[in-house]
mmCIF file of C-alpha atoms in Angstrom:
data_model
loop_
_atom_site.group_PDB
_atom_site.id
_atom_site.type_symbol
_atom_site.label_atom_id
_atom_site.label_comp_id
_atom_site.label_asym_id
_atom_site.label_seq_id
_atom_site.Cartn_x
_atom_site.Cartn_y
_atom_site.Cartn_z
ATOM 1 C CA UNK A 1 -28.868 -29.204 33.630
ATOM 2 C CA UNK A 2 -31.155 -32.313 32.883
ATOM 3 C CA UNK A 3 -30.489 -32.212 28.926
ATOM 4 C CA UNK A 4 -26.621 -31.902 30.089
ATOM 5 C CA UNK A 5 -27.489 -35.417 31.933
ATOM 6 C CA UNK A 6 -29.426 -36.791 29.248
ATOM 7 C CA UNK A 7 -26.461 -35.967 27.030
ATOM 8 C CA UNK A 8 -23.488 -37.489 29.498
ATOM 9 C CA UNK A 9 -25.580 -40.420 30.213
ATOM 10 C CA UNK A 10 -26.326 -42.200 27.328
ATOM 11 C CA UNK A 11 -25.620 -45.763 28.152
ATOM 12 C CA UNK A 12 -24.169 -46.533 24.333
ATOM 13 C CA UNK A 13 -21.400 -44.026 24.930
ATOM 14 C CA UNK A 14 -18.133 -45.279 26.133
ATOM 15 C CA UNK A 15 -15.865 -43.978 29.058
ATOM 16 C CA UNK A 16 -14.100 -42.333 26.744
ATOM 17 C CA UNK A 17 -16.489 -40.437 25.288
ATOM 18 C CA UNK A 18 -18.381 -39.379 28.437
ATOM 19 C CA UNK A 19 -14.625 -37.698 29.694
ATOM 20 C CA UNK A 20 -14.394 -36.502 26.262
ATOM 21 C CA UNK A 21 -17.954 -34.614 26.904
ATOM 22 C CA UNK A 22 -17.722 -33.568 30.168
ATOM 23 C CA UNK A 23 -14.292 -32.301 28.967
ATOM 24 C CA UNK A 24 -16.299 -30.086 26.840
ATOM 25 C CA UNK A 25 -18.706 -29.337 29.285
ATOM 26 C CA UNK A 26 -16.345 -27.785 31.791
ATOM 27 C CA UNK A 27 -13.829 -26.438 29.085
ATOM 28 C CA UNK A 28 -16.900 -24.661 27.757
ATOM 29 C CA UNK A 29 -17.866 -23.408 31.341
ATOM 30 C CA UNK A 30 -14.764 -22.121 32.213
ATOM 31 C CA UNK A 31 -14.114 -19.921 29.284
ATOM 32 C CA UNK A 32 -17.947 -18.604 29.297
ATOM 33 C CA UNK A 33 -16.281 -17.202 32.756
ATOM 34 C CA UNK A 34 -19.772 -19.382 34.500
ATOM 35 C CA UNK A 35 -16.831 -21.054 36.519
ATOM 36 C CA UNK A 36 -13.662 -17.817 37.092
ATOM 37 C CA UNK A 37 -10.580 -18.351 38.153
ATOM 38 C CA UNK A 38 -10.161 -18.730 41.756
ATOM 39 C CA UNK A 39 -13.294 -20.535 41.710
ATOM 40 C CA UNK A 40 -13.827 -24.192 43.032
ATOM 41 C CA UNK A 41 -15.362 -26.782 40.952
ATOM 42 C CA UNK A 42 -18.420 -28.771 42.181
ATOM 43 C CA UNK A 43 -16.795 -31.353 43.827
ATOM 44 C CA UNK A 44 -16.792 -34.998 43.014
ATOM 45 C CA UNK A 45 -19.784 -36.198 44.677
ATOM 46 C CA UNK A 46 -21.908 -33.291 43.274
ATOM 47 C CA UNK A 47 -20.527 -33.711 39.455
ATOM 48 C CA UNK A 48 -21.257 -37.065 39.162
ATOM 49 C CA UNK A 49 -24.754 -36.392 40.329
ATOM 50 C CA UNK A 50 -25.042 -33.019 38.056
ATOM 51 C CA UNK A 51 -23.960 -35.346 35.135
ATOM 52 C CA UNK A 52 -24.532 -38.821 36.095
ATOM 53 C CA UNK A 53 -21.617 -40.335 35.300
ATOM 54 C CA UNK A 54 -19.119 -42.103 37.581
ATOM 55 C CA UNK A 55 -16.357 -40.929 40.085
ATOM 56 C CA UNK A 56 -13.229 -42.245 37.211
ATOM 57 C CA UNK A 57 -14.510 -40.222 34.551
ATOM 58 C CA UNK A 58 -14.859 -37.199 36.505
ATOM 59 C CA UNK A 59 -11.117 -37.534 37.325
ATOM 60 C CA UNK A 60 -10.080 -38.428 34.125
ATOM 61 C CA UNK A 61 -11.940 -34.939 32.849
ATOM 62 C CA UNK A 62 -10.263 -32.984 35.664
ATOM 63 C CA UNK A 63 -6.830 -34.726 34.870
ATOM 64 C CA UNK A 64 -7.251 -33.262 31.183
ATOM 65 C CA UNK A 65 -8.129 -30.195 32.675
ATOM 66 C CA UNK A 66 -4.720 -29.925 34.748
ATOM 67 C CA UNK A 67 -3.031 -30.692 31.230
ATOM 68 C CA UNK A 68 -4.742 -27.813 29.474
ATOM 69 C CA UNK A 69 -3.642 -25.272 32.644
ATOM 70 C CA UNK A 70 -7.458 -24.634 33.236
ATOM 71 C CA UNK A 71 -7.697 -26.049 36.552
ATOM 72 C CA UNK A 72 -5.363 -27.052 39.758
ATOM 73 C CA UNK A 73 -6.399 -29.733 41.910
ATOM 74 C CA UNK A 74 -5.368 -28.843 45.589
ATOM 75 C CA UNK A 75 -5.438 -31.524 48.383
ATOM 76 C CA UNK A 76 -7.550 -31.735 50.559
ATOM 77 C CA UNK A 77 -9.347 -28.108 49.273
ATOM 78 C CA UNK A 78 -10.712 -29.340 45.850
ATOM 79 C CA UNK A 79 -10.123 -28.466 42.081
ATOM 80 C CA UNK A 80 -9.904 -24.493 41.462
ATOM 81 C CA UNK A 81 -10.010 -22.538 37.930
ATOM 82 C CA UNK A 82 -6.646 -21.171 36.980
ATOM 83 C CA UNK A 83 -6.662 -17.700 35.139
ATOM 84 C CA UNK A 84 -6.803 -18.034 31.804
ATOM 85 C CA UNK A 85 -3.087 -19.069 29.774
ATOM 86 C CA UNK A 86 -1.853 -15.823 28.103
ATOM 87 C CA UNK A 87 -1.796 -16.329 24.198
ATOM 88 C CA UNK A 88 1.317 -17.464 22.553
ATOM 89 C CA UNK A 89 2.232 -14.819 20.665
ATOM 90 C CA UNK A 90 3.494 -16.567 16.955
ATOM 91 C CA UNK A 91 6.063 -15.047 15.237
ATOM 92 C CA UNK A 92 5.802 -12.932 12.039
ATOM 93 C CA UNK A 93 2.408 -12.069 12.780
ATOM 94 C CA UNK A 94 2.672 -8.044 13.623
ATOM 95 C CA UNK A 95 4.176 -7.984 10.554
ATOM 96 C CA UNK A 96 3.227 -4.410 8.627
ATOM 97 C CA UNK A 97 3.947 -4.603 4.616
ATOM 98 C CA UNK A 98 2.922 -1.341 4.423
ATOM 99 C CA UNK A 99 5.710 0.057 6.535
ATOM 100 C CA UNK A 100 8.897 -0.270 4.803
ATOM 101 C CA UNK A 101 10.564 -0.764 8.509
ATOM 102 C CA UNK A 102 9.072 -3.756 9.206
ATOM 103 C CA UNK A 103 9.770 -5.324 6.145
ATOM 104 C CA UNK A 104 13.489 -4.235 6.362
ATOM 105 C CA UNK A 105 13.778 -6.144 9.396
ATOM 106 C CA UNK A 106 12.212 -9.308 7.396
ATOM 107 C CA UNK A 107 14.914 -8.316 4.761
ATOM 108 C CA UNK A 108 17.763 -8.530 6.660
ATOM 109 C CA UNK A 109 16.197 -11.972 8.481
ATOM 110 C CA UNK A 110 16.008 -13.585 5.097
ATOM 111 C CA UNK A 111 19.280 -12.422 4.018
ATOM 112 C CA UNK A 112 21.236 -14.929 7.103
ATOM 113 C CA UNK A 113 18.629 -17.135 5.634
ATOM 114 C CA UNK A 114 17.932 -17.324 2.064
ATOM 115 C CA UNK A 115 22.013 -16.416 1.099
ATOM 116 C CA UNK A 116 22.630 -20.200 2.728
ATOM 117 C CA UNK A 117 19.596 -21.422 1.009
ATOM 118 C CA UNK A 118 20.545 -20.413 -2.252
ATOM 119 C CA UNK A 119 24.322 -22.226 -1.665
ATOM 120 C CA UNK A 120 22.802 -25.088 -0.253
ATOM 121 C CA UNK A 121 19.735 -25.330 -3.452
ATOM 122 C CA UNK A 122 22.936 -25.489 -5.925
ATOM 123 C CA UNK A 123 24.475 -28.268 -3.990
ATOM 124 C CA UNK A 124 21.661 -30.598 -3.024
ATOM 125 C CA UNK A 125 18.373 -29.974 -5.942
ATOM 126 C CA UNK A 126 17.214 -32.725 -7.620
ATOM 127 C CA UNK A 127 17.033 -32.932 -11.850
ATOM 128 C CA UNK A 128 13.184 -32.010 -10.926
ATOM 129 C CA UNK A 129 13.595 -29.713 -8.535
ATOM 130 C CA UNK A 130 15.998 -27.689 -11.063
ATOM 131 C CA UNK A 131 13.458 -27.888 -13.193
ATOM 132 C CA UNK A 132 10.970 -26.052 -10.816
ATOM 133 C CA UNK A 133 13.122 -23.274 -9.992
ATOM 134 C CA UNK A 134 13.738 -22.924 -13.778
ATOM 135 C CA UNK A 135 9.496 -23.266 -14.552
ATOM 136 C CA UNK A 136 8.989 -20.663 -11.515
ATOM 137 C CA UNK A 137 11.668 -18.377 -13.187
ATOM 138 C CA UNK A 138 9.735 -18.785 -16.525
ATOM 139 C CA UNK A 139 6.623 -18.208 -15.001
ATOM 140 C CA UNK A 140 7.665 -14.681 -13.324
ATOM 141 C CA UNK A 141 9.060 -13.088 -16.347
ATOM 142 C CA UNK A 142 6.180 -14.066 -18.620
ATOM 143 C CA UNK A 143 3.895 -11.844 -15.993
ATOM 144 C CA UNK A 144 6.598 -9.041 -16.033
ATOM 145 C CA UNK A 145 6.331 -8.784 -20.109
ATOM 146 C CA UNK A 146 2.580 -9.016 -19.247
ATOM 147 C CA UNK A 147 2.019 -6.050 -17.019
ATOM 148 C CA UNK A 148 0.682 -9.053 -14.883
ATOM 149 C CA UNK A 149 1.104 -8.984 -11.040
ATOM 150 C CA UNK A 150 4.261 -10.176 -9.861
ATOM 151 C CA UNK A 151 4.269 -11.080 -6.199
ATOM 152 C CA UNK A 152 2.794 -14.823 -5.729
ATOM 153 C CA UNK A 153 5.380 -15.824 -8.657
ATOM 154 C CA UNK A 154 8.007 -14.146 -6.814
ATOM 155 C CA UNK A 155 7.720 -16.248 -3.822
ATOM 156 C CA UNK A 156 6.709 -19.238 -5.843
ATOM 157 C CA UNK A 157 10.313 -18.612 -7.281
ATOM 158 C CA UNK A 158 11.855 -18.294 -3.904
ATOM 159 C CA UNK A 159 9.881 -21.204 -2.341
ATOM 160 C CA UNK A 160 11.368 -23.798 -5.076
ATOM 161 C CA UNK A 161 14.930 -22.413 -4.461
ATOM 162 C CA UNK A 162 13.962 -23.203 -0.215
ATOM 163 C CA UNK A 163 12.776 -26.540 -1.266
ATOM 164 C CA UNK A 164 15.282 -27.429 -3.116
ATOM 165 C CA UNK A 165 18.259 -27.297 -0.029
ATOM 166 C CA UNK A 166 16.433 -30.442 0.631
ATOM 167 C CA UNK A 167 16.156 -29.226 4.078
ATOM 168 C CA UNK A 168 12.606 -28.570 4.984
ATOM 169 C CA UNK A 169 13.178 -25.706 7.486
ATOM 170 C CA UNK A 170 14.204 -23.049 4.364
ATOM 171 C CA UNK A 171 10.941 -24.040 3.325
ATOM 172 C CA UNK A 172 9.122 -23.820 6.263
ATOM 173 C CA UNK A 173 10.869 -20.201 7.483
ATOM 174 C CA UNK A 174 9.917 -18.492 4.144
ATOM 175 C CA UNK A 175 5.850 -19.723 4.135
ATOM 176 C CA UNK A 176 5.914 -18.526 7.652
ATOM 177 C CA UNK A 177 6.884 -15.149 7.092
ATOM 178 C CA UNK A 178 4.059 -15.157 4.203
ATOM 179 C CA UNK A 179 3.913 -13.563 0.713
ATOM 180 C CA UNK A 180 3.914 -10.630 2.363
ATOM 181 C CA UNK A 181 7.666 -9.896 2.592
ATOM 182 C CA UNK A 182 7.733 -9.490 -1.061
ATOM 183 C CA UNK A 183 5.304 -5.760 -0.922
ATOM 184 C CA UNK A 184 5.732 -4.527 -4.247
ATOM 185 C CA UNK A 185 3.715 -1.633 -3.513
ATOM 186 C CA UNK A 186 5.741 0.036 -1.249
ATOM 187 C CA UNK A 187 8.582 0.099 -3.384
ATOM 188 C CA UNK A 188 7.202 0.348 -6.590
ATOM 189 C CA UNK A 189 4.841 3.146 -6.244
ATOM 190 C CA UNK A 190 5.506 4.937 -9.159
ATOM 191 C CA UNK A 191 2.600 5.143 -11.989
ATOM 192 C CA UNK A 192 4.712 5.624 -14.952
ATOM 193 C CA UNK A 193 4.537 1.766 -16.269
ATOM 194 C CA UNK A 194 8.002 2.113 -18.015
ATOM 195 C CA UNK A 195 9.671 2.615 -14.598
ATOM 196 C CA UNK A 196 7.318 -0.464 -12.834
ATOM 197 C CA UNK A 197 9.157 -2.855 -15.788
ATOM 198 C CA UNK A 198 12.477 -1.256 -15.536
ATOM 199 C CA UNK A 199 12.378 -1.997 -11.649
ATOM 200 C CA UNK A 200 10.459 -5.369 -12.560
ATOM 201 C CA UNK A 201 13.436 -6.303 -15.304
ATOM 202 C CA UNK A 202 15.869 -5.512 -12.726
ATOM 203 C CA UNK A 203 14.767 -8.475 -10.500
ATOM 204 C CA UNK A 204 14.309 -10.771 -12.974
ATOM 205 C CA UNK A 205 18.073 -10.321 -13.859
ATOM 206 C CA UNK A 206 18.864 -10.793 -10.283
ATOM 207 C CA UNK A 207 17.100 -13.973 -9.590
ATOM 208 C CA UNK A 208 18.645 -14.884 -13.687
ATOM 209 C CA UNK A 209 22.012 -14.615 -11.876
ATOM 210 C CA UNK A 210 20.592 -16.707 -8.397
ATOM 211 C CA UNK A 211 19.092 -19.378 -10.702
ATOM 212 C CA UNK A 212 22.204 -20.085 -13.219
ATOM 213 C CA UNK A 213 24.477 -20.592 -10.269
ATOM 214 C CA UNK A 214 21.869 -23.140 -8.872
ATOM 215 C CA UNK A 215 21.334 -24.644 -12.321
ATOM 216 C CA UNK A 216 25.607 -25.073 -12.881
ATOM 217 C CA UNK A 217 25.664 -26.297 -9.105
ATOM 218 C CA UNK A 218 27.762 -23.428 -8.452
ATOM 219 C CA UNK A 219 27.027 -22.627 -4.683
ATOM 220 C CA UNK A 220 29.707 -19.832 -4.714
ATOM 221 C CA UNK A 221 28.106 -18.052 -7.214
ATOM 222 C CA UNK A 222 25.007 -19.049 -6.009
ATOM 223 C CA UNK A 223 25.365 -17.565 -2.573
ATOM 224 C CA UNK A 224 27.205 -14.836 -3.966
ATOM 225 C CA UNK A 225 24.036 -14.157 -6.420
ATOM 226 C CA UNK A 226 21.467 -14.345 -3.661
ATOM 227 C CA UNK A 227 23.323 -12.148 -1.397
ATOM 228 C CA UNK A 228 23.685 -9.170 -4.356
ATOM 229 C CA UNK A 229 19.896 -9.426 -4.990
ATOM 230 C CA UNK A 230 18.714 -9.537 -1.250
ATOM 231 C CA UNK A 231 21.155 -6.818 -0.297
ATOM 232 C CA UNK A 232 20.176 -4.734 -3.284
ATOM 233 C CA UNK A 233 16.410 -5.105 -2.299
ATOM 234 C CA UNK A 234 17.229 -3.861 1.460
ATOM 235 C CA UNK A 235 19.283 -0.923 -0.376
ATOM 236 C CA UNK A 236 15.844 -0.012 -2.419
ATOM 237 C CA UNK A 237 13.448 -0.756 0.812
ATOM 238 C CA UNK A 238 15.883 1.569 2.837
ATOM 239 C CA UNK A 239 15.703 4.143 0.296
ATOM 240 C CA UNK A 240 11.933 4.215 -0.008
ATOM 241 C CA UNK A 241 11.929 4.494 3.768
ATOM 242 C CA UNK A 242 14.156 7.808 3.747
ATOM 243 C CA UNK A 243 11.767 8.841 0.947
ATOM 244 C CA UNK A 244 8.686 8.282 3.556
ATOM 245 C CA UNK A 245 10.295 10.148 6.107
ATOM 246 C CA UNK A 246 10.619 12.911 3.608
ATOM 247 C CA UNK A 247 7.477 13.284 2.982
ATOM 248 C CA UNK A 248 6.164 13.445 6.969
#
């Protein structure tokens, strides 16, 4: 305990910075389990001796305590440890890519999503943002005549289009749900590389159609694009999924 003191007490240190540390201190005690819940913290009189610092900053460090949920001060009894706060669980991350149900559920999420998105991109881009969803279009067939990897330009492509409804929740729902919604593996599984860019061609015509509706500020035909591609990759998903269960 006396380099804890030595390191409270140093006169140069502000108030702040001593409730910052004892902060620390206690944080750091609590979630060692040294202090459990249920427990009751020294009391006031014994942690400003422990750690030589005044009465005020041991409240302050208690008060941001009560604000994290570690502690509960309780008149008259004293400050006690609260159980540990349950994780927030954030969404999208149990997400499985390699089973073909889970990403059917992200399919038919980013279908109510992306179909607006789409409408909304041919209404509201910018001259520059067209030209982004154009260069991101580019980009993804030049890998598909490659034999080049496809996926990161395929949400590249789908990120512009988000970005360019000028509304940054589209963008913000599709880089939460990840890269990983777009699994090529699980639907293109076959070895035969004329099949891979028959299957790869197919897209690109798809998102073609999505991006000349944007481009002509069509949002009919933009939505009506979108919707055809995202519906036709939940058809293919589902049918890969029947295949699975085939082969159990």
């Amino acid at each position: 305990m006396a380099s804890e003191k030595q390191q409270i007490s140093q006169p140069s240190k502000g108030k702040a910075t001593l409730v910052t540390q004892l902060v620390e201190k206690l944080r750091a005690a609590i979630l060692s389990g040294e202090f459990r819940p249920g427990d009751r913290l020294p009391s006031e009189a014994q942690m400003t001796q422990d750690y030589e610092v005044s009465r005020t900053v041991i409240r302050e460090a208690v008060a941001a305590l009560k604000s994290d949920g570690l502690v509960e001060p309780r008149q008259g009894a004293g400050v006690f440890v609260l159980a540990l706060p349950t994780p927030v669980s954030l969404p999208f991350q149990n997400v499985d890519s390699a089973r073909v149900s889970s990403v059917i559920e992200l399919l038919e999420l980013r279908i109510a999503v992306e179909i607006e998105a789409a409408a909304l991109a041919a209404q509201r881009r910018s001259p520059q943002q067209e030209e982004t969803i154009l260069s991101r279009h580019r980009d993804l067939f030049m890998l598909i005549e490659a034999g080049q990897p496809t996926v990161e330009a395929d949400f590249a492509l789908h990120l512009a289009i988000a970005e360019a409804t000028n509304n940054p929740r589209f963008p913000e729902f599709l880089s939460m749900i990840g890269r990983s919604v777009i699994p090529r593996a699980v639907l293109n599984d076959s070895s035969d590389p004329a099949l891979q860019h028959s299957y790869l061609s197919q897209i690109h015509q798809e998102h073609a159609a999505i991006v000349e509706a944007i481009s002509n500020g069509d949002d009919v035909a933009a939505r009506a694009a979108m919707k055809l591609h995202l519906r036709g990759s939940l058809s293919r998903y589902r049918s890969a999924h029947q295949r699975s269960l085939m082969k159990i």
